[in-house]
Short mmCIF file of C-alpha atoms and ligand atoms in Angstrom, two decimals:
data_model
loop_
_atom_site.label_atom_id
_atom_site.label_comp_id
_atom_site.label_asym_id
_atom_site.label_seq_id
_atom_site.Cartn_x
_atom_site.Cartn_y
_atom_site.Cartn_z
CA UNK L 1037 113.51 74.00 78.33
CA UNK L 1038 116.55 73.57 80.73
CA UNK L 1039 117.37 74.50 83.83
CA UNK L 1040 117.84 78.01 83.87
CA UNK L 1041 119.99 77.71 87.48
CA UNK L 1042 121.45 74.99 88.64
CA UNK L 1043 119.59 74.98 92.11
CA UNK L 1044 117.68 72.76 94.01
CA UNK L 1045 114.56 74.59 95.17
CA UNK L 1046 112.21 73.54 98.18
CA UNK L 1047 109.39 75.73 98.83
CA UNK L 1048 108.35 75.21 102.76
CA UNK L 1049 104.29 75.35 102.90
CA UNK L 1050 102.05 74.40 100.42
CA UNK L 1051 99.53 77.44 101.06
CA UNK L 1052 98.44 80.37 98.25
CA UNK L 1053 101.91 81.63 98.56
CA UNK L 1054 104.30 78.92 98.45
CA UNK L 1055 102.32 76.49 96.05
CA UNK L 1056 101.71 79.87 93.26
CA UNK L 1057 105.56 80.29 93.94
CA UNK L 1058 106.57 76.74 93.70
CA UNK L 1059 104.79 75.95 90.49
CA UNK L 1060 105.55 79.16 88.54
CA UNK L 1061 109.07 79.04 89.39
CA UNK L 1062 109.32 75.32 88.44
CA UNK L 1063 107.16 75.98 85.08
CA UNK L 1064 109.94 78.65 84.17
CA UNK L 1065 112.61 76.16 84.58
CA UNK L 1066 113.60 75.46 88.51
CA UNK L 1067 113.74 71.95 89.89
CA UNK L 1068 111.35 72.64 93.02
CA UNK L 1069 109.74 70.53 95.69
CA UNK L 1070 107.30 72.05 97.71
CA UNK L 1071 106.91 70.82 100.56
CA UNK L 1072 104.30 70.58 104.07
CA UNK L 1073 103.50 69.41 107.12
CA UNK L 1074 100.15 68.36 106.46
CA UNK L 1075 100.35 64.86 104.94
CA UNK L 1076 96.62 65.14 103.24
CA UNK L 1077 97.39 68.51 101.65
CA UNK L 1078 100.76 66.58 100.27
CA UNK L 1079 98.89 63.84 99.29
CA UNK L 1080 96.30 65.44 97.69
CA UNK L 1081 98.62 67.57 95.75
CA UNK L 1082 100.74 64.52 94.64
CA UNK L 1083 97.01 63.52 93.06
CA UNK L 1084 96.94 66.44 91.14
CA UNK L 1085 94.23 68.21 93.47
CA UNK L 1086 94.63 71.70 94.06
CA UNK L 1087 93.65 72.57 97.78
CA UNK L 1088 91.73 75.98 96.76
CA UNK L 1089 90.47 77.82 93.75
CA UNK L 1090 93.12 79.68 91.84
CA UNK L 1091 92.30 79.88 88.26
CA UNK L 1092 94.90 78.32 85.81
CA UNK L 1093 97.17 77.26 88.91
CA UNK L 1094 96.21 73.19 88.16
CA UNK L 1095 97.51 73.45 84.43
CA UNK L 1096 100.90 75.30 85.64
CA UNK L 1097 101.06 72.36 88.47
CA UNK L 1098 100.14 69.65 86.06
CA UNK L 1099 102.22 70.84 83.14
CA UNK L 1100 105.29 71.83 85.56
CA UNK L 1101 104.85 67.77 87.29
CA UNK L 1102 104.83 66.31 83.78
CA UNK L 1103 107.75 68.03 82.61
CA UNK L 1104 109.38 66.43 86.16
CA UNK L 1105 110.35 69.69 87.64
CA UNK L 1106 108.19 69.71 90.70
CA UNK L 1107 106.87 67.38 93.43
CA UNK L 1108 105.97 67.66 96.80
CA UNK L 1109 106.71 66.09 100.00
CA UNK L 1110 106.04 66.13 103.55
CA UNK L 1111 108.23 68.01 105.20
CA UNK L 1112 110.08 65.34 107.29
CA UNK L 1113 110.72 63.87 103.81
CA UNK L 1114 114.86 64.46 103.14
CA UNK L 1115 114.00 67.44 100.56
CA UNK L 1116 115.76 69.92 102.67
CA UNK L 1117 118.79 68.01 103.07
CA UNK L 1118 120.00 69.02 99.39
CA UNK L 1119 118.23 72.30 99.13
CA UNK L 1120 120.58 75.28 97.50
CA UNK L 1121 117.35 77.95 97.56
CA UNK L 1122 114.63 77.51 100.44
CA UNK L 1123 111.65 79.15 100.26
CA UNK L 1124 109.35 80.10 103.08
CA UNK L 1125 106.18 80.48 102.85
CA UNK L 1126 104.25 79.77 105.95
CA UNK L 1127 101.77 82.00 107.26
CA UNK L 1128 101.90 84.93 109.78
CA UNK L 1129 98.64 85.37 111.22
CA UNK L 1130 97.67 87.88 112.85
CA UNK L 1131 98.28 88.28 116.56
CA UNK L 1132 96.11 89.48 119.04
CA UNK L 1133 97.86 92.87 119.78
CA UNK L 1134 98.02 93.35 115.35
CA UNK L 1135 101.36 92.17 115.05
CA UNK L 1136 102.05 89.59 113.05
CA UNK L 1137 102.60 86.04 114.47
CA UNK L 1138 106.00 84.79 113.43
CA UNK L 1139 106.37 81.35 114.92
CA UNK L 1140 105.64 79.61 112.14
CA UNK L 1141 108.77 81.59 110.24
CA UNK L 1142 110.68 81.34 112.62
CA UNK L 1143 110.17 77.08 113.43
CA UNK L 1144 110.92 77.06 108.96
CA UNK L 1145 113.81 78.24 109.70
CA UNK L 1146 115.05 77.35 112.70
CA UNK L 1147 114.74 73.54 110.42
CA UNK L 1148 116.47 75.02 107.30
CA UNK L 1149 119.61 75.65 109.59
CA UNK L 1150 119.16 72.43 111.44
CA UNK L 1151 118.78 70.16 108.01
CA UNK L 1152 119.85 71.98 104.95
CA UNK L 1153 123.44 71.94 103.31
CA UNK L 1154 126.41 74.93 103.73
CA UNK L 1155 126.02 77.52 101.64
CA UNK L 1156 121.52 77.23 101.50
CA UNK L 1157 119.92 80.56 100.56
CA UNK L 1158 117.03 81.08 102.82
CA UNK L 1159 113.99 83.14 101.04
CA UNK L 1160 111.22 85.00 102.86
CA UNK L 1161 108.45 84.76 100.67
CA UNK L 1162 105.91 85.36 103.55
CA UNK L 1163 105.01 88.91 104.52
CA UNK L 1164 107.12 89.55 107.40
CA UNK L 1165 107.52 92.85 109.67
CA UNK L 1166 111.11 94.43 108.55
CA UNK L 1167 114.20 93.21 110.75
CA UNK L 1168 112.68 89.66 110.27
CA UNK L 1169 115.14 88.68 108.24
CA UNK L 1170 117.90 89.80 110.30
CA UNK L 1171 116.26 88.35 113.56
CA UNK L 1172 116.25 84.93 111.65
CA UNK L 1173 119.97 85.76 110.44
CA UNK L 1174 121.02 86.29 114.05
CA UNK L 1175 119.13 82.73 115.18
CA UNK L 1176 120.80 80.72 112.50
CA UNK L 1177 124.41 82.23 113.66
CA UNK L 1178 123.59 81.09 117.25
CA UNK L 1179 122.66 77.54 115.88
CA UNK L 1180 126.03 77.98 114.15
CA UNK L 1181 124.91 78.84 110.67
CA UNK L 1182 126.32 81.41 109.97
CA UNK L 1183 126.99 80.25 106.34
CA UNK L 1184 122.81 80.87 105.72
CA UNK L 1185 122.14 84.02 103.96
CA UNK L 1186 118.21 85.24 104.22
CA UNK L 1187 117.25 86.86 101.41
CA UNK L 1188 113.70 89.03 101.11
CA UNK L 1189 111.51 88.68 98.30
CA UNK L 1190 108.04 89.69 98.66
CA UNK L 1191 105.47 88.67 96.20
CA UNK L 1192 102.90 90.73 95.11
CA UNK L 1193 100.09 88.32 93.76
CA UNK L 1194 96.96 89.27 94.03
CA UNK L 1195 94.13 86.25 95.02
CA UNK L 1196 92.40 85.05 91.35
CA UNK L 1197 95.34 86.60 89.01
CA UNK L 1198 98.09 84.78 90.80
CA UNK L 1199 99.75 83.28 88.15
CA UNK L 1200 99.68 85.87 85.68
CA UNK L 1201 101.15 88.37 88.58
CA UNK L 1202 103.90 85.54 89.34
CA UNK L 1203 104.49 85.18 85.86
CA UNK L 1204 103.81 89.01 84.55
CA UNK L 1205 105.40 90.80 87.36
CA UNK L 1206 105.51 94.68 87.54
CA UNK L 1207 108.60 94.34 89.39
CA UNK L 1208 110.44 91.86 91.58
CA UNK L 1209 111.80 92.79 94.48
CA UNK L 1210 115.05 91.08 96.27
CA UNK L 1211 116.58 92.04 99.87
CA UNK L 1212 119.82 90.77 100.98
CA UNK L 1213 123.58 90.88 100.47
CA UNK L 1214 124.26 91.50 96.61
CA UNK L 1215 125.84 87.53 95.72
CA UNK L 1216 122.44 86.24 97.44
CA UNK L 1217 120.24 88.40 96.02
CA UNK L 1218 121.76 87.83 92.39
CA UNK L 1219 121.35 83.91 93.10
CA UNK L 1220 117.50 84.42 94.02
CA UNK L 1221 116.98 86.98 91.04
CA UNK L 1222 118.76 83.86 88.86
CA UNK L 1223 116.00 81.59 89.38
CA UNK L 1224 113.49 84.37 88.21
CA UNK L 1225 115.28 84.57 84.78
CA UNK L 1226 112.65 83.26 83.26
CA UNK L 1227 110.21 86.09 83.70
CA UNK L 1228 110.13 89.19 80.84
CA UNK L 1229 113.01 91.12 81.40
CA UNK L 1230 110.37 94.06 80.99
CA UNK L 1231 109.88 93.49 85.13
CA UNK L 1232 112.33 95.61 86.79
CA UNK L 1233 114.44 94.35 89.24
CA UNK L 1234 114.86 95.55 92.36
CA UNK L 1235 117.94 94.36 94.34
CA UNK L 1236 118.04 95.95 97.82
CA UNK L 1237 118.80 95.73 101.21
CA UNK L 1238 116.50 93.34 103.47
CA UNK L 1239 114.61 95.78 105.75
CA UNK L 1240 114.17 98.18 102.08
CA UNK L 1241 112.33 94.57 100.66
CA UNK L 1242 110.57 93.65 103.48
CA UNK L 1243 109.15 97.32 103.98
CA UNK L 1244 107.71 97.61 100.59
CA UNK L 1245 105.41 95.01 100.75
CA UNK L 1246 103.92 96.56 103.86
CA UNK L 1247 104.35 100.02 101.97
CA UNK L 1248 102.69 98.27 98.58
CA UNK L 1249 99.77 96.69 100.53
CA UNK L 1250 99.21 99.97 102.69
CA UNK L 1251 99.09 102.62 99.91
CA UNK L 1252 96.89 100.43 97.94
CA UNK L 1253 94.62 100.08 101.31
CA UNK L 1254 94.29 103.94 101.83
CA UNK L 1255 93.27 104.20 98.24
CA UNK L 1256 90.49 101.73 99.22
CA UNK L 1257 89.48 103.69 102.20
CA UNK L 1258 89.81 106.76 100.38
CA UNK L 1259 87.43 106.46 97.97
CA UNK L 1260 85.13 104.77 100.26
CA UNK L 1261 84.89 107.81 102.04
CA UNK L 1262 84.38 109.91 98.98
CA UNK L 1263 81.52 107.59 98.10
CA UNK L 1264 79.92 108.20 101.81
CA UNK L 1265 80.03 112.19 101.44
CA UNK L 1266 78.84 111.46 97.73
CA UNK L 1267 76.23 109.84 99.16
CA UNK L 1268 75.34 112.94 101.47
CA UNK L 1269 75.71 115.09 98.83
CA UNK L 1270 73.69 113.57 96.22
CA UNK L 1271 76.78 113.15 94.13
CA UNK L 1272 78.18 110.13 91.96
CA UNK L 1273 81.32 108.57 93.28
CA UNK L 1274 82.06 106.41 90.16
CA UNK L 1275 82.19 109.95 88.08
CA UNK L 1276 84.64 111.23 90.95
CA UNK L 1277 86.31 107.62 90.97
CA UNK L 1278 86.97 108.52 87.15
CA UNK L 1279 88.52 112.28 87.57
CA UNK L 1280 90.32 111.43 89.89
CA UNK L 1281 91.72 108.69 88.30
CA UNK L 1282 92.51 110.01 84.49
CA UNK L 1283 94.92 112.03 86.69
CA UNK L 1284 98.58 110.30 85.59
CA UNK L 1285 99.67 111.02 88.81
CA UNK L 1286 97.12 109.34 90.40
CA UNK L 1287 96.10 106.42 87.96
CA UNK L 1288 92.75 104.61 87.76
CA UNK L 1289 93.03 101.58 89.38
CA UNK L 1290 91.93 100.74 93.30
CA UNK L 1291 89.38 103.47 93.01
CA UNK L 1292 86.52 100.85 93.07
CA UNK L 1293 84.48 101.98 96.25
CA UNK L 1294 82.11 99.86 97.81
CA UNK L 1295 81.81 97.33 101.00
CA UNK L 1296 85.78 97.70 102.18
CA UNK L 1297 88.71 95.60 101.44
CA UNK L 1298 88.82 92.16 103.24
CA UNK L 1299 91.30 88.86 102.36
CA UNK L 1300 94.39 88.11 104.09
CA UNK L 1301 96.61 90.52 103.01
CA UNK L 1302 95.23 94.31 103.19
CA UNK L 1303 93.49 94.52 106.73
CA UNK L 1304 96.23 91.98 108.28
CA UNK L 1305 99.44 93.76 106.71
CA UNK L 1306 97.53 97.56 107.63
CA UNK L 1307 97.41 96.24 110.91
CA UNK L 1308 100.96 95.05 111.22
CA UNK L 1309 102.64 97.85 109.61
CA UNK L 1310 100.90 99.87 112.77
CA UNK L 1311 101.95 97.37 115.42
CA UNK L 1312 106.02 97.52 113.70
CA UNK L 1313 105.45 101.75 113.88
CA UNK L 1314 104.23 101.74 117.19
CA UNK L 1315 107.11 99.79 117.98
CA UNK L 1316 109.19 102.30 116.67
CA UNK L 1317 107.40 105.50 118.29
CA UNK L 1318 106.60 106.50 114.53
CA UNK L 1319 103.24 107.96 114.37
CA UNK L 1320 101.43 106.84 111.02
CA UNK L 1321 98.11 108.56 111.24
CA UNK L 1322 97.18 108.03 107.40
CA UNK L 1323 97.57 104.30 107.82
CA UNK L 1324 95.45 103.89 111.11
CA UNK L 1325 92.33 105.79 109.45
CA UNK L 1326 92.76 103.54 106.33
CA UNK L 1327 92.47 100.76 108.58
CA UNK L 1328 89.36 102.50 110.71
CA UNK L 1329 87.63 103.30 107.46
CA UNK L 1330 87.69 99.90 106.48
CA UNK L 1331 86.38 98.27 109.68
CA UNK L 1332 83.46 100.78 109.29
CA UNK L 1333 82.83 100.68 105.78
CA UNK L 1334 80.47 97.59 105.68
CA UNK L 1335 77.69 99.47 108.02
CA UNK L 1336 77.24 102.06 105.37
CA UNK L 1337 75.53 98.86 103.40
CA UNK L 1338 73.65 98.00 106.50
CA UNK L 1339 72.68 101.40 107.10
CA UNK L 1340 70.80 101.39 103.16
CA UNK L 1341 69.56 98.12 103.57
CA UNK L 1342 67.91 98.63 106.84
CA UNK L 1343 66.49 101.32 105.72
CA UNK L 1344 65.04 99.79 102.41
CA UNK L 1345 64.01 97.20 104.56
CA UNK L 1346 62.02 100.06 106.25
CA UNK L 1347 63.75 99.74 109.54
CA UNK L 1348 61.84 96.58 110.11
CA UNK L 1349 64.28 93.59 109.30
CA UNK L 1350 62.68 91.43 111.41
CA UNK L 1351 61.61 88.41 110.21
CA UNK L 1352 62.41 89.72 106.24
CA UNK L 1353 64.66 87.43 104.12
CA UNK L 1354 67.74 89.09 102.73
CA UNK L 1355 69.39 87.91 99.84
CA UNK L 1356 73.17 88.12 99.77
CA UNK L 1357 75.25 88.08 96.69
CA UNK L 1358 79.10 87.03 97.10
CA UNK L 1359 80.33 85.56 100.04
CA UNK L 1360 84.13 85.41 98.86
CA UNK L 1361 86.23 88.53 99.65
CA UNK L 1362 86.43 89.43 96.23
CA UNK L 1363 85.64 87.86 92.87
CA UNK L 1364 87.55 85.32 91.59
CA UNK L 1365 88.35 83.77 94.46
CA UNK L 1366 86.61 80.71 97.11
CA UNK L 1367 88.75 82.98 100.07
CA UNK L 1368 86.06 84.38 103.12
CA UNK L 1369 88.96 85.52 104.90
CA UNK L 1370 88.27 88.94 106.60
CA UNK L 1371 85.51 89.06 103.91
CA UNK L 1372 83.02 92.36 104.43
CA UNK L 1373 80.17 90.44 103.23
CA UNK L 1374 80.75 88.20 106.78
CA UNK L 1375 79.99 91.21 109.16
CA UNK L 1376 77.07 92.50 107.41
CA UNK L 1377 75.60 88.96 107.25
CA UNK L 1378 76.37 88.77 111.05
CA UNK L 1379 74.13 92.40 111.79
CA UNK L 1380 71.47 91.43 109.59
CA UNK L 1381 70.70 87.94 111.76
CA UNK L 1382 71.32 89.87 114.85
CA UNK L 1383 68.66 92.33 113.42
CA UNK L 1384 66.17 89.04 112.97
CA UNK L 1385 66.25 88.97 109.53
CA UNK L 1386 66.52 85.35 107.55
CA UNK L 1387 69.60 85.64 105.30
CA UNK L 1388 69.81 83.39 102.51
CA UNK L 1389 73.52 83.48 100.84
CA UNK L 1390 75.28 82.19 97.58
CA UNK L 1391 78.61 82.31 95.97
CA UNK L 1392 79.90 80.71 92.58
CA UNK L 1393 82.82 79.59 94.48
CA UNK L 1394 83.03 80.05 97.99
CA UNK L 1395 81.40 78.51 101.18
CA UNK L 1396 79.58 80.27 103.90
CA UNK L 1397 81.50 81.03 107.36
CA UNK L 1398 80.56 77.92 109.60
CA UNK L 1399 79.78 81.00 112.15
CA UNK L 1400 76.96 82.39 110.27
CA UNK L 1401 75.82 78.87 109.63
CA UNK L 1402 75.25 77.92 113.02
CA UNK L 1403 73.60 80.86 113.58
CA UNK L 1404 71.19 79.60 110.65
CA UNK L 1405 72.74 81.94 107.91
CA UNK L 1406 72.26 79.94 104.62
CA UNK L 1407 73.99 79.09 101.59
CA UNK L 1408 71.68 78.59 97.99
CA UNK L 1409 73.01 76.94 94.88
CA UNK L 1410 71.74 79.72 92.69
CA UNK L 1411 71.40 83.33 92.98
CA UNK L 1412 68.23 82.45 91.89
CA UNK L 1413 67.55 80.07 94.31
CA UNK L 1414 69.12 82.87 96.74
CA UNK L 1415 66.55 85.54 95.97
CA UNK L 1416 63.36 83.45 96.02
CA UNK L 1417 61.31 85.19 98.14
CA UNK L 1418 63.46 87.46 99.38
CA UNK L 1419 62.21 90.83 100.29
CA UNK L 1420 66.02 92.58 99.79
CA UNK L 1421 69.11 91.94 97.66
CA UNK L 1422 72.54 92.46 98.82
CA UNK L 1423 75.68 92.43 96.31
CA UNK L 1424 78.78 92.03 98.02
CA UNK L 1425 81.18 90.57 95.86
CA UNK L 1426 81.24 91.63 92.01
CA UNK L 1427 80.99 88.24 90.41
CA UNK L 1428 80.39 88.87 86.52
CA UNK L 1429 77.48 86.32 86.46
CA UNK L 1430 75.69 88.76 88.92
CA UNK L 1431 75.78 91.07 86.22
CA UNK L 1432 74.12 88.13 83.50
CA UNK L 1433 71.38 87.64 85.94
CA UNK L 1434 67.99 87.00 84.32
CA UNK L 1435 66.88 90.42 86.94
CA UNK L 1436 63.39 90.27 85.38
CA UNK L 1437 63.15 86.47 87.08
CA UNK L 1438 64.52 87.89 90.25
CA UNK L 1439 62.58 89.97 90.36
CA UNK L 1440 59.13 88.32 90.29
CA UNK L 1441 60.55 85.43 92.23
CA UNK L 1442 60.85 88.67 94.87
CA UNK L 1443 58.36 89.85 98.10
CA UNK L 1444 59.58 92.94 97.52
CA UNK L 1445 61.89 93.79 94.73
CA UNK L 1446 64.90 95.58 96.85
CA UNK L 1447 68.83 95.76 96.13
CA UNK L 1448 71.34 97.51 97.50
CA UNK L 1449 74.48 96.86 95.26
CA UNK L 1450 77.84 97.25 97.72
CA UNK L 1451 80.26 96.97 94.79
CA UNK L 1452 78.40 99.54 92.35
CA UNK L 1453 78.88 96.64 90.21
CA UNK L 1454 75.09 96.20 88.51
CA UNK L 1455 72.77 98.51 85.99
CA UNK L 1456 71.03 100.43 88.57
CA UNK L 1457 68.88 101.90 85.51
CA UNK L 1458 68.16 99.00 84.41
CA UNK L 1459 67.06 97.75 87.46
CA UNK L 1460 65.08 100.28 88.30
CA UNK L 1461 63.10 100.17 84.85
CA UNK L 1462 62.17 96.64 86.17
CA UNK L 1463 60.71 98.40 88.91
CA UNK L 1464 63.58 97.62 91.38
CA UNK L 1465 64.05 100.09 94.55
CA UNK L 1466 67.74 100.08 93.86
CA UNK L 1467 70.87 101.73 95.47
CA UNK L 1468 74.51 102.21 94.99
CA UNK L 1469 77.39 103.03 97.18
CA UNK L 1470 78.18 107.13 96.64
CA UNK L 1471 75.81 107.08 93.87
CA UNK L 1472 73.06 109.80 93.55
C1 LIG Z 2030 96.60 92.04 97.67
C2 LIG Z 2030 97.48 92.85 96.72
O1 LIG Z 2030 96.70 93.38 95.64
C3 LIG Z 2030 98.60 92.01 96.15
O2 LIG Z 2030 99.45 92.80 95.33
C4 LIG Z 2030 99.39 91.39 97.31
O3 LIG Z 2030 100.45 90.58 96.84
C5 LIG Z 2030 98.45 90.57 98.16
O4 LIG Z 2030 97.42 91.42 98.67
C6 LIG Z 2030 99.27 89.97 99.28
O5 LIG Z 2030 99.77 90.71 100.11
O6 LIG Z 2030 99.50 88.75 99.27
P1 LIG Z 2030 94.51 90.40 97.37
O7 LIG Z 2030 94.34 90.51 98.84
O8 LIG Z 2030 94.45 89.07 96.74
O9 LIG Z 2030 95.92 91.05 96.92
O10 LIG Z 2030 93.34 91.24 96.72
P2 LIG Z 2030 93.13 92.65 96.02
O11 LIG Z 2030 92.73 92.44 94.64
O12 LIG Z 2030 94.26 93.55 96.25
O13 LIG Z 2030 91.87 93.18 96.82
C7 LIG Z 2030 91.91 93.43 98.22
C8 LIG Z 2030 90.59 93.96 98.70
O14 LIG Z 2030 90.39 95.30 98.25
C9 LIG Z 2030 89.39 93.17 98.19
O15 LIG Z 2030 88.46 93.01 99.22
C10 LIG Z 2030 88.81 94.06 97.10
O16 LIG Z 2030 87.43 93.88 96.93
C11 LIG Z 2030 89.11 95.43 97.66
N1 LIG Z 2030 89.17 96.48 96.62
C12 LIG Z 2030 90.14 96.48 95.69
C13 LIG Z 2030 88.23 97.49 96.63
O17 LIG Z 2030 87.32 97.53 97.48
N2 LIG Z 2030 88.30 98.48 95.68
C14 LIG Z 2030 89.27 98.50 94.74
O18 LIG Z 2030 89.28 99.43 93.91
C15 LIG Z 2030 90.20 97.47 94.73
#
C-alpha cells in the first residue's frame, strides 16, 4: 500500500490511546512515530512488547513496524521537528474537584509549538473538557504560533475491541477550521467510507465525546436501577433489559445491568462533564444521578452477599471472580469489583481473587486480599462466590468441581452473566442482579 497522505505523523504518548491510534493509523497507510517520555515503555515497544493487554494490537504493531511505517521514540528524540500531524494523547486524570487535569495537554503542546515545523496540525486525541482546544490555540499564539491549527478528534474505542473500533468506526468525528479538519479526516482515508464523517466545529467535537460517554453512562445507571426495583419486586431485569431494548428507538445494547460501570473513561468523563456544567451554571441533574447510581451500585452486591453469607462474614472466605473492569481487558481502573473487595475485608472476611488477565490492586493486597491462578484455585474452600467481571471462561467452569471444592456452595453473580438454573440444580444458593 502507499501512503495515503503525504504527512509525517507523531503520536505524543504511548498509552491505550495514542499507541491504538498510532498503529491503526500507520497500518492504514500513515508514516507515524509514536512517541514518550518514558524511555522503558519506548524501549520496550521498539522490542515488540506491548505495555498492556489489547487483543490483536501486537499483530497491527508488528505488521505496521515491518512494513516500516511506524517506530517510536523518546520524546526528546527530533521526531517532532518534522511533524505535519501531531497527535496528543496524554492523559487527563482526574482532579480532585472532578475536573479533568490538563497539564499534561497542555506541557504536549506547549512542546509542539516550541519544536515542530510552520504549518503542524495539532490533534486532541485525549478527552478534553470543550474550549480546550481553543485555550491551547490561544497559548500557542502567545508563544507566537499562531500558524498551529488544533484540531478535535475524539476516539471512541472501547478497552478489548480497540482495534476493530479504530478500524470499524461508527463515525469519526473532526473539530476545527474546515482546511484542518479535511487534512486530519485525509489520514483516516483508509477506513470504510461506510463511517460517517463528521466535520465540525471544536467545542461541537470535543462535547460529543463527553455527550457519547455520558448517555451511554445513564443507560448503565438506568438499568441498574431497574434491576434494584426488579429485585424488590420479584421481577426479572434481563426480560425488562430485553423490552426495553427491541424498542428501535431505544436499541439493545448498554442494557447489561449488574455491578456499575468502572475503567477510565465513563465515571472520569461523567464526572468532568459535571465539573465543565457547573462551570457554566448549567444544571445537569440526569448526569449527576448517573454518576450517584454508579458509585452506589456495587453495595447492592454486598448487600446479597452479606446476606448469603448470613450476616456473619467474619472469618468466611469469599471467592471473587474478575478483577478487571470489564472483560477483555488487564485494566482495574475504577473497577467495581475493587470496592466490594475493600467492604468484604473490612467486614473480616478472607477474600481470595482471580482474573484471566488482570492483577489485583496493590491496596487490597496489603490489606491481605489475594490473587489465585485458577478460579478453581479461587473457590477452594470458599464459603461464597462473587462474579464481577463476565469473563466467558467463568461461564465454561467445571461448576460441579466448584462446587464440592466449596464450604458452602454460595454465588452471587454481579454481571447476570452465569446459568443460575443450572447452578442451582447443582444445589448452588444462587443470585442475580434484578433477577427474581
Ligand atoms: C468507553 C466507551 O464505550 C468508548 O466508546 C469510549 O471511547 C471509551 O469509553 C473512552 O472514552 O475512551 P470502555 O471504558 O473501554 O469504553 O468500556 P465500555 O465497554 O464502554 O464499558 C464501560 C463500563 O460499563 C464497564 O465497566 C462495563 O462493565 C459497564 N457496562 C457496559 C455495563 O455495566 N453494562 C452495559 O450494558 C455495558
Amino acid at each position: 500500500m502507499t501512503p495515503l497522505a503525504p504527512e509525517r505523523v507523531v503520536i505524543v504518548g504511548t498509552g491505550y490511546v495514542g499507541l491504538v491510534t498510532g498503529a491503526c493509523l500507520a497500518s492504514i497507510g500513515n508514516d507515524v512515530t509514536c512517541t514518550d517520555v518514558d524511555p522503558k515503555r519506548v524501549s520496550a515497544l521498539t522490542r515488540g512488547s506491548v505495555p498492556f493487554y489489547e487483543p490483536g494490537l501486537d499483530d497491527v504493531i508488528g505488521r505496521a513496524v515491518k512494513a516500516g511505517r511506524l517506530a517510536f521514540a523518546h520524546a526528546s528524540e527530533p521526531a517532532l521537528e518534522s511533524a505535519t500531524v501531531v497527535f496528543i494523547a496524554v492523559g487527563t486524570p482526574q482532579a480532585a474537584d472532578g475536573t479533568a487535569d490538563l497539564s499534561f495537554v497542555e506541557a504536549a503542546s506547549a512542546d509542539v509549538a516550541k519544536r515542530a515545523p510552520r504549518g503542524v496540525v495539532v490533534v486532541t486525541r485525549s478527552t478534553v473538557p470543550p474550549g480546550t482546544g481553543d485555550r491551547l490555540a490561544q497559548r500557542a499564539r502567545e508563544q507566537g504560533r499562531a500558524d498551529i491549527e488544533f484540531v478535535s478528534a475524539p476516539e471512541f474505542l472501547a478497552e478489548g475491541t480497540a482495534v476493530k473500533d479504530f478500524l470499524e468506526p461508527s463515525r469519526l468525528v473532526f473539530g476545527g477550521s474546515p482546511e484542518a479538519t479535511r487534512r486530519v479526516a485525509a489520514l483516516f482515508s483508509g477506513i470504510p467510507e461506510s463511517a460517517p464523517r463528521i466535520l465540525t466545529d471544536r467545542r461541537t467535537a470535543e462535547l460529543s465525546k463527553y455527550a457519547a460517554n455520558t448517555f451511554l453512562a445513564a443507560r448503565v445507571s438506568l438499568i441498574n436501577e431497574f434491576a434494584n426495583l426488579a429485585d424488590a419486586l420479584g421481577a426479572d431485569v434481563a426480560t425488562v433489559s430485553r423490552v426495553v431494548g427491541l424498542d428501535p428507538r431505544v436499541g439493545p445494547l448498554f442494557l447489561r445491568p449488574g455491578i456499575g460501570y468502572g475503567g477510565s473513561c465513563f465515571p472520569k468523563d461523567v464526572k468532568a462533564v459535571l465539573a465543565v456544567a457547573r462551570a457554566q451554571g448549567v444544571d445537569m441533574r440526569v448526569a449527576q444521578a448517573a454518576d450517584r447510581t454508579n458509585a452506589e451500585q456495587w453495595r447492592a452486591v454486598l448487600r446479597k452477599s452479606l446476606r448469603l453469607l448470613d450476616d456473619a462474614p467474619r472469618g468466611k472466605k469469599v471467592a471473587v471472580l474478575g478483577i478487571a473492569f470489564k472483560p477483555g481487558t488487564d485494566d482495574t481502573r475504577m473497577a467495581p469489583g475493587t470496592a466490594l473487595m475493600g467492604a468484604l475485608l473490612d467486614e473480616g472476611a478472607t477474600v481470595v481473587a482471580h482474573d484471566p488477565k488482570a492483577t489485583l490492586d496493590a491496596a487490597l493486597a496489603q490489606r491481605g486480599a489475594q490473587q489465585a491462578k485458577t478460579a478453581l484455585e479461587a473457590i477452594h474452600g470458599a464459603d461464597l462466590v462473587v462474579l464481577v467481571t463476565e469473563w466467558p471462561e467463568y461461564r465454561a467452569l467445571p461448576w460441579h468441581d466448584a462446587r464440592a471444592a466449596m464450604r458452602a456452595p454460595r454465588l452471587v453473580d454481579g454481571r447476570n452473566h452465569l446459568d443460575l438454573p443450572a447452578l442451582r440444580s447443582l444445589g448452588f444458593t444462587a443470585e442475580g442482579v434484578g433477577k427474581p
